[in-house]
Short mmCIF file of C-alpha atoms and ligand atoms in Angstrom, two decimals:
data_model
loop_
_atom_site.label_atom_id
_atom_site.label_comp_id
_atom_site.label_asym_id
_atom_site.label_seq_id
_atom_site.Cartn_x
_atom_site.Cartn_y
_atom_site.Cartn_z
CA MET A 499 158.23 28.13 43.15
CA ALA A 500 156.62 31.53 43.98
CA TYR A 501 157.33 33.84 41.09
CA GLU A 502 158.16 36.70 43.41
CA GLU A 503 160.94 34.74 44.87
CA LEU A 504 162.19 33.72 41.58
CA LYS A 505 162.00 37.48 40.64
CA GLN A 506 164.23 38.43 43.57
CA GLU A 507 166.69 35.75 42.62
CA ILE A 508 166.90 37.05 39.14
CA ILE A 509 167.56 40.45 40.32
CA GLU A 510 170.32 39.44 42.62
CA TYR A 511 171.77 37.28 39.68
CA SER A 512 171.47 40.17 37.16
CA LYS A 513 173.65 42.37 39.49
CA LYS A 514 176.34 39.68 39.34
CA ILE A 515 176.53 39.77 35.52
CA GLY A 516 176.80 43.45 35.29
CA ILE A 517 173.07 44.48 34.52
CA ASP A 518 172.88 47.92 36.04
CA LYS A 519 169.00 47.93 36.10
CA ILE A 520 166.32 45.27 35.68
CA GLY A 521 162.61 45.57 35.64
CA PHE A 522 159.53 43.41 34.91
CA ALA A 523 156.43 44.06 32.82
CA ALA A 524 153.33 42.27 31.83
CA ALA A 525 153.42 41.26 28.17
CA ASN A 526 150.14 42.78 27.36
CA GLU A 527 149.75 44.58 23.96
CA PHE A 528 151.26 47.92 23.72
CA SER A 529 148.11 49.53 22.56
CA GLU A 530 148.81 53.20 22.99
CA MET A 531 151.81 52.79 21.02
CA LYS A 532 150.02 51.05 18.14
CA SER A 533 148.18 54.15 17.40
CA ARG A 534 151.37 56.19 17.80
CA LEU A 535 153.22 54.07 15.39
CA LYS A 536 150.54 54.34 12.74
CA LEU A 537 150.57 57.98 13.00
CA GLN A 538 154.36 57.93 12.52
CA GLN A 539 154.00 55.71 9.65
CA GLU A 540 151.36 57.82 7.85
CA ALA A 541 153.53 60.89 8.45
CA GLY A 542 156.59 59.15 6.95
CA TYR A 543 158.51 59.87 10.05
CA GLN A 544 160.03 56.34 10.41
CA SER A 545 163.73 55.65 9.74
CA GLY A 546 163.11 52.43 7.64
CA PHE A 547 165.31 50.61 10.10
CA GLU A 548 162.39 49.31 12.21
CA LYS A 549 161.80 45.44 12.20
CA GLY A 550 158.47 43.76 11.83
CA THR A 551 154.88 44.98 11.40
CA ILE A 552 153.11 47.43 13.73
CA GLU A 553 151.42 44.42 14.99
CA GLU A 554 154.61 42.50 15.79
CA ARG A 555 156.13 45.64 17.26
CA THR A 556 153.30 46.11 19.83
CA GLU A 557 151.92 42.55 20.37
CA PRO A 558 154.42 40.32 22.49
CA GLU A 559 152.22 37.30 21.91
CA LEU A 560 153.00 37.43 18.18
CA LEU A 561 156.68 36.94 19.13
CA LEU A 562 156.34 34.30 21.79
CA SER A 563 152.94 32.59 21.71
CA ASP A 564 152.72 31.96 25.54
CA ALA A 565 154.04 35.41 26.42
CA GLN A 566 153.32 36.37 30.06
CA SER A 567 156.00 38.97 30.94
CA ILE A 568 158.85 40.93 29.76
CA ILE A 569 162.10 41.51 31.60
CA ALA A 570 163.66 44.70 30.75
CA ILE A 571 167.35 45.36 31.33
CA ALA A 572 169.66 48.48 31.31
CA VAL A 573 173.29 48.82 31.15
CA ALA A 574 174.86 52.24 31.81
CA TYR A 575 177.45 53.77 29.44
CA PRO A 576 180.07 56.47 29.91
CA SER A 577 179.39 60.02 28.77
CA ARG A 578 182.87 61.46 29.12
CA MET A 579 186.36 60.10 28.02
CA LYS A 580 189.47 60.51 29.87
CA SER A 581 191.85 61.71 27.34
CA ARG A 582 190.15 63.42 24.25
CA PRO A 583 192.68 63.64 21.37
CA LYS A 584 193.33 67.09 19.93
CA ASN A 585 191.39 67.96 16.75
CA LYS A 586 193.73 70.38 15.17
CA LYS A 587 194.21 72.02 11.74
CA GLY A 588 195.96 69.43 9.57
CA GLU A 589 194.92 66.63 11.54
CA ARG A 590 191.13 66.94 11.85
CA ARG A 591 189.13 64.15 13.63
CA GLY A 592 185.61 62.95 13.36
CA ASN A 593 183.21 61.87 16.14
CA PHE A 594 181.27 58.76 16.76
CA CYS A 595 178.15 59.26 19.32
CA ARG A 596 178.50 57.80 22.73
CA ALA A 597 176.24 54.91 22.03
CA SER A 598 178.92 53.88 19.79
CA TRP A 599 181.67 53.78 22.32
CA GLY A 600 183.41 50.68 23.44
CA MET A 601 182.18 47.28 22.27
CA ASP A 602 178.99 46.99 20.31
CA TYR A 603 176.27 47.13 23.08
CA HIS A 604 174.11 44.71 20.94
CA HIS A 605 176.85 41.97 21.59
CA VAL A 606 177.20 43.14 25.23
CA LEU A 607 173.58 43.05 26.14
CA ASN A 608 172.78 39.78 24.22
CA GLU A 609 175.40 38.07 26.10
CA LYS A 610 174.03 39.37 29.38
CA LEU A 611 170.51 38.31 28.36
CA ASP A 612 171.90 34.82 27.37
CA LYS A 613 173.40 34.46 30.90
CA LEU A 614 170.10 35.44 32.30
CA SER A 615 168.04 33.12 30.31
CA ALA A 616 170.51 30.19 31.11
CA PHE A 617 170.05 31.06 34.86
CA ILE A 618 166.26 31.12 34.79
CA ALA A 619 166.20 27.76 32.87
CA THR A 620 168.07 26.30 35.78
CA LYS A 621 165.33 27.55 38.15
CA ILE A 622 162.11 26.58 36.48
CA SER A 623 161.10 24.06 33.85
CA GLY A 624 159.22 24.82 30.65
CA PHE A 625 160.82 28.09 30.44
CA HIS A 626 160.24 29.83 27.14
CA TYR A 627 161.64 33.12 26.15
CA ARG A 628 162.70 35.48 23.39
CA SER A 629 165.40 38.07 23.79
CA MET A 630 166.21 41.19 21.75
CA VAL A 631 168.43 44.35 21.80
CA ASP A 632 167.47 47.26 19.69
CA THR A 633 167.11 45.43 16.38
CA GLY A 634 164.14 43.25 17.53
CA GLU A 635 160.54 43.94 16.86
CA LEU A 636 159.69 45.26 20.27
CA SER A 637 160.38 48.91 21.18
CA ASP A 638 163.14 48.67 23.91
CA ARG A 639 161.97 52.02 25.31
CA ALA A 640 158.22 51.05 25.53
CA VAL A 641 159.14 48.02 27.33
CA ALA A 642 161.59 49.82 29.61
CA GLU A 643 159.13 52.37 30.59
CA ARG A 644 156.51 49.89 31.48
CA ALA A 645 158.89 47.83 33.43
CA GLY A 646 159.89 50.79 35.54
CA ILE A 647 163.41 51.34 34.19
CA GLY A 648 162.86 54.98 33.44
CA PHE A 649 160.40 57.51 32.07
CA SER A 650 160.20 58.47 28.44
CA GLY A 651 161.72 61.89 27.78
CA LYS A 652 160.59 64.32 25.16
CA ASN A 653 163.84 63.60 23.38
CA CYS A 654 162.41 59.99 23.01
CA ALA A 655 165.10 58.45 25.28
CA ILE A 656 164.30 56.62 28.46
CA ILE A 657 165.66 58.56 31.37
CA THR A 658 166.61 56.66 34.43
CA PRO A 659 166.95 58.32 37.70
CA GLU A 660 170.38 56.74 38.17
CA PHE A 661 172.17 56.96 34.88
CA GLY A 662 170.08 59.59 32.94
CA SER A 663 169.61 58.44 29.46
CA TYR A 664 173.09 57.03 29.04
CA VAL A 665 171.66 53.39 29.18
CA TYR A 666 171.46 50.62 26.67
CA LEU A 667 168.23 48.70 26.68
CA GLY A 668 167.24 45.19 25.96
CA GLU A 669 164.58 42.67 26.90
CA MET A 670 163.44 39.10 27.21
CA ILE A 671 159.74 38.07 26.74
CA THR A 672 159.06 35.00 28.78
CA ASN A 673 156.21 32.72 29.51
CA ILE A 674 156.61 33.17 33.30
CA PRO A 675 153.97 35.54 34.90
CA PHE A 676 156.44 37.49 36.94
CA PRO A 677 154.81 40.23 39.17
CA PRO A 678 155.24 43.47 37.30
CA ASP A 679 157.10 46.56 38.49
CA THR A 680 155.55 49.89 38.38
CA PRO A 681 156.49 52.76 36.00
CA VAL A 682 158.76 55.44 37.13
CA ASP A 683 156.58 58.44 38.29
CA ASP A 684 158.55 61.26 36.77
CA SER A 685 158.36 63.33 33.76
CA CYS A 686 160.11 66.11 31.77
CA GLY A 687 157.78 68.78 33.29
CA ASP A 688 157.84 71.98 31.60
CA CYS A 689 161.40 71.63 30.21
CA THR A 690 161.71 71.71 26.27
CA ILE A 691 165.44 72.04 26.05
CA CYS A 692 166.05 69.13 23.63
CA ILE A 693 163.14 70.23 21.42
CA ASP A 694 164.53 73.65 21.25
CA SER A 695 168.15 72.52 20.66
CA CYS A 696 167.52 70.13 17.83
CA PRO A 697 169.23 71.71 14.92
CA THR A 698 166.86 70.20 12.26
CA GLY A 699 163.54 70.38 14.21
CA ALA A 700 163.55 66.50 14.24
CA LEU A 701 161.71 66.37 17.49
CA VAL A 702 158.38 67.57 15.89
CA ALA A 703 156.46 67.40 19.32
CA PRO A 704 157.39 65.95 22.79
CA GLY A 705 158.41 62.29 22.36
CA ARG A 706 157.69 62.48 18.69
CA LEU A 707 160.69 62.17 16.35
CA ASN A 708 160.78 62.56 12.55
CA ALA A 709 163.53 60.11 12.01
CA GLN A 710 164.14 61.39 8.46
CA ASN A 711 165.29 64.67 9.82
CA CYS A 712 167.30 63.24 12.72
CA ILE A 713 171.01 63.71 12.13
CA ALA A 714 171.64 60.45 13.90
CA PHE A 715 169.70 58.81 11.08
CA VAL A 716 171.19 60.83 8.42
CA THR A 717 174.68 59.62 9.18
CA GLN A 718 173.57 56.03 8.76
CA THR A 719 172.01 56.50 5.27
CA LYS A 720 174.10 55.28 2.24
CA GLY A 721 173.07 57.89 -0.39
CA PHE A 722 173.92 61.56 -0.87
CA VAL A 723 173.37 63.65 2.27
CA PRO A 724 170.70 66.39 1.44
CA ASP A 725 172.49 69.79 1.45
CA GLU A 726 170.54 71.14 4.35
CA TYR A 727 172.04 68.68 6.81
CA ARG A 728 175.81 68.81 5.66
CA GLU A 729 176.73 71.88 7.67
CA VAL A 730 174.70 70.72 10.67
CA MET A 731 176.57 67.28 10.80
CA GLY A 732 179.97 69.12 11.41
CA ASN A 733 182.35 66.34 12.14
CA GLN A 734 179.80 63.65 13.16
CA LEU A 735 180.81 60.32 11.52
CA TYR A 736 177.93 58.29 13.27
CA GLY A 737 174.90 59.26 15.52
CA PHE A 738 174.29 62.53 17.14
CA ASP A 739 174.16 63.25 20.80
CA THR A 740 172.77 66.92 21.07
CA CYS A 741 169.45 65.88 22.52
CA GLN A 742 171.14 63.75 25.22
CA LEU A 743 173.94 66.40 25.86
CA VAL A 744 171.48 69.27 26.54
CA CYS A 745 169.23 67.31 28.82
CA PRO A 746 169.44 68.61 32.53
CA ARG A 747 168.81 65.04 33.67
CA ASN A 748 172.10 64.03 32.14
CA LYS A 749 174.12 66.81 33.71
CA GLN A 750 177.09 65.33 35.82
CA VAL A 751 175.99 61.82 34.71
CA ASP A 752 179.01 59.85 33.63
CA THR A 753 179.02 56.21 34.56
CA HIS A 754 182.08 54.01 34.09
CA LEU A 755 181.01 50.41 35.41
CA HIS A 756 181.97 48.26 32.27
CA PRO A 757 185.56 48.27 30.82
CA GLU A 758 184.26 46.98 27.65
CA LEU A 759 182.14 50.00 26.99
CA GLU A 760 184.95 52.36 27.59
CA PRO A 761 185.85 54.32 24.54
CA ASP A 762 189.23 54.14 22.62
CA PRO A 763 189.86 57.73 21.91
CA GLU A 764 191.65 56.92 18.58
CA LEU A 765 188.54 55.03 17.43
CA VAL A 766 185.72 57.14 18.54
CA LYS A 767 187.56 60.37 17.40
CA PRO A 768 189.47 59.06 14.51
CA LYS A 769 191.64 61.25 12.24
CA LEU A 770 189.45 61.89 9.27
CA LEU A 771 192.10 61.84 6.38
CA PRO A 772 193.25 58.27 6.81
CA LEU A 773 189.53 57.15 6.79
CA LEU A 774 189.43 58.25 3.21
CA SER A 775 191.84 55.49 1.87
CA ILE A 776 191.02 52.73 4.45
CA THR A 777 190.51 49.26 2.89
CA ASN A 778 187.36 47.13 3.86
CA ARG A 779 189.70 44.84 5.68
CA GLU A 780 191.40 47.72 7.76
CA PHE A 781 187.93 49.12 8.39
CA LYS A 782 186.57 45.70 9.77
CA GLU A 783 189.79 45.26 11.95
CA GLN A 784 189.56 48.84 13.33
CA PHE A 785 186.04 49.62 13.67
CA GLY A 786 184.33 46.27 13.27
CA THR A 787 183.53 45.72 17.07
CA MET A 788 181.83 49.16 17.32
CA ALA A 789 177.96 49.58 16.89
CA GLY A 790 178.70 52.48 14.75
CA SER A 791 180.29 50.23 11.90
CA TRP A 792 177.10 48.32 11.21
CA ARG A 793 176.34 50.17 7.87
CA GLY A 794 179.84 49.37 6.57
CA LYS A 795 182.51 52.07 5.65
CA LYS A 796 180.75 53.89 2.93
CA PRO A 797 178.77 56.01 5.14
CA ILE A 798 181.65 56.74 7.47
CA GLN A 799 183.80 57.90 4.52
CA ARG A 800 180.94 59.99 3.06
CA ASN A 801 180.58 61.69 6.68
CA ALA A 802 184.42 62.05 6.75
CA ILE A 803 184.38 63.83 3.44
CA ILE A 804 181.49 66.23 4.90
CA ALA A 805 183.48 66.80 8.20
CA LEU A 806 186.64 67.68 6.15
CA ALA A 807 184.55 70.13 3.94
CA HIS A 808 183.26 71.59 7.32
CA TYR A 809 186.86 72.29 8.68
CA LYS A 810 187.84 73.52 5.15
CA GLU A 811 190.73 71.16 5.62
CA GLU A 812 192.98 72.06 2.79
CA SER A 813 195.62 69.34 3.41
CA ALA A 814 192.67 66.84 2.42
CA VAL A 815 192.19 68.33 -1.17
CA ASP A 816 194.85 66.00 -2.86
CA GLU A 817 193.11 62.99 -1.48
CA LEU A 818 189.56 64.29 -2.23
CA ILE A 819 190.67 64.92 -5.89
CA ARG A 820 191.90 61.38 -5.94
CA LEU A 821 188.58 60.04 -4.70
CA MET A 822 186.43 62.43 -7.13
CA LYS A 823 188.40 61.01 -10.22
CA THR A 824 188.96 57.36 -9.16
CA ASP A 825 186.53 56.12 -6.64
CA PRO A 826 184.01 53.58 -8.03
CA ARG A 827 181.25 54.80 -5.67
CA PRO A 828 179.07 57.87 -6.90
CA VAL A 829 178.21 58.84 -3.48
CA ILE A 830 181.99 59.24 -2.58
CA ARG A 831 182.97 60.73 -5.82
CA GLY A 832 180.10 63.28 -5.71
CA THR A 833 180.56 64.15 -2.00
CA ALA A 834 184.17 64.66 -2.62
CA ALA A 835 183.64 67.04 -5.56
CA TRP A 836 181.29 69.06 -3.41
CA ALA A 837 183.81 69.12 -0.54
CA ILE A 838 186.61 70.22 -2.82
CA GLY A 839 184.41 73.26 -3.88
CA LYS A 840 183.58 73.94 -0.29
CA ILE A 841 187.11 73.88 0.84
CA GLY A 842 187.78 76.38 -2.01
CA THR A 843 191.61 76.12 -2.89
CA ASP A 844 192.84 77.32 -5.97
CA ASP A 845 193.73 74.04 -7.48
CA GLY A 846 190.44 72.45 -6.49
CA PHE A 847 188.13 74.10 -8.92
CA PRO A 848 190.06 73.35 -12.11
CA ALA A 849 190.23 69.71 -10.87
CA ILE A 850 186.43 69.49 -10.59
CA VAL A 851 186.23 71.00 -14.14
CA ARG A 852 188.49 68.41 -15.59
CA ALA A 853 186.84 65.53 -13.67
CA LYS A 854 183.44 66.64 -14.78
CA GLU A 855 184.44 66.25 -18.41
CA LYS A 856 184.86 62.53 -17.72
CA GLU A 857 182.01 61.87 -15.35
CA SER A 858 178.97 60.32 -16.58
CA ASP A 859 176.79 59.88 -13.48
CA PRO A 860 174.13 62.54 -13.29
CA GLU A 861 174.04 62.68 -9.66
CA VAL A 862 177.75 63.05 -9.31
CA ILE A 863 177.71 65.83 -12.13
CA ASN A 864 174.97 67.64 -9.84
CA GLU A 865 177.40 67.65 -6.87
CA MET A 866 180.21 68.79 -9.10
CA ASN A 867 178.15 71.84 -10.13
CA LYS A 868 177.30 72.33 -6.44
CA GLY A 869 181.12 72.36 -5.84
CA LEU A 870 181.84 74.64 -8.57
CA ALA A 871 179.31 77.04 -7.37
CA PHE A 872 181.28 77.84 -4.21
CA GLN A 873 183.63 79.77 -6.46
CA ASN A 874 181.32 82.55 -6.85
CA LYS A 875 180.31 82.74 -2.95
FE1 LIG B 1883 162.97 66.09 28.79
FE2 LIG B 1883 164.30 68.55 28.97
FE3 LIG B 1883 165.58 66.19 28.90
FE4 LIG B 1883 164.22 67.04 26.87
S1 LIG B 1883 166.04 68.21 27.73
S2 LIG B 1883 164.40 65.03 27.65
S3 LIG B 1883 162.43 67.89 27.78
S4 LIG B 1883 164.22 66.90 30.51
#
């Protein structure tokens, strides 16, 4: 079979299974990216969530020995929700980023890639492939750029002409030499809005991110949040959308093509206070299908405490005192103590003093001291 003909059949089939964009690229080494990744590693700018060695991340042949091409797919997600719940005093809410709306996109895209590979296997014998979505070794963005899905923005996102950067990306390395597509001939031009708007300066240069300073990354860590990021986080429970929201290429872009990616407002903007006492089981039942739950409930609870402090939500103080005194996790006890001090109610400070007498963890005591220091501000 002519590979171009098969390619057209795959493109037709991809539309039927809800793939919004598909592109084909050669499986050559990503040599330019290799040097960039080395620089990132040397500078300490990586998140630590990356999979594989730099070689595995840039040489498709190391992942599929007879790799010839890579099929890139994109699925568009919404940027606006229909009914936003009110975020009001006494009932403050947190926020999950848009990439965590609806069902976990890893699941959604992997399912589509499975269907695609099954389809291709019926068309050609000896078909080998390897699929990945976000957590694989390959850079979804580098593949998407080479396959003509979109161009690489200064905010490190792939920007498509149709859906802006609100797309999930995945890919399949194959042993079929599909004719490649051409990259999108577009760029950010002189625009630097995302770089100028990043509150932590995490976009250190066009297309270069220091993940350690990126709030999206910080919300996913499990330890204490460094002081300088706490106020910037605001009510963010997971991820951070600023560099996408400010992008002129995303203005008016709001795509609703997949019911399973529609947000449940109560889940993506949940009330903060109930999160503090949620059990593991309840967390899994309520949030388990969302991409934003992948690190478990601790980071979400820690971020909820920081959000309550951001709002100076006095109705949360009793619950925060309970956590400070009884929670077995130092990060939660310490962050609660800091938050109690930041909220600054009359009964909060003596509660910190009393809890500090019984506390033995030095990091928690440090947070208690920070909480008490708000008394003099
Ligand atoms: Fe590019 Fe401007 Fe969008 Fe940043 S905000 S990604 S510089 S177009």
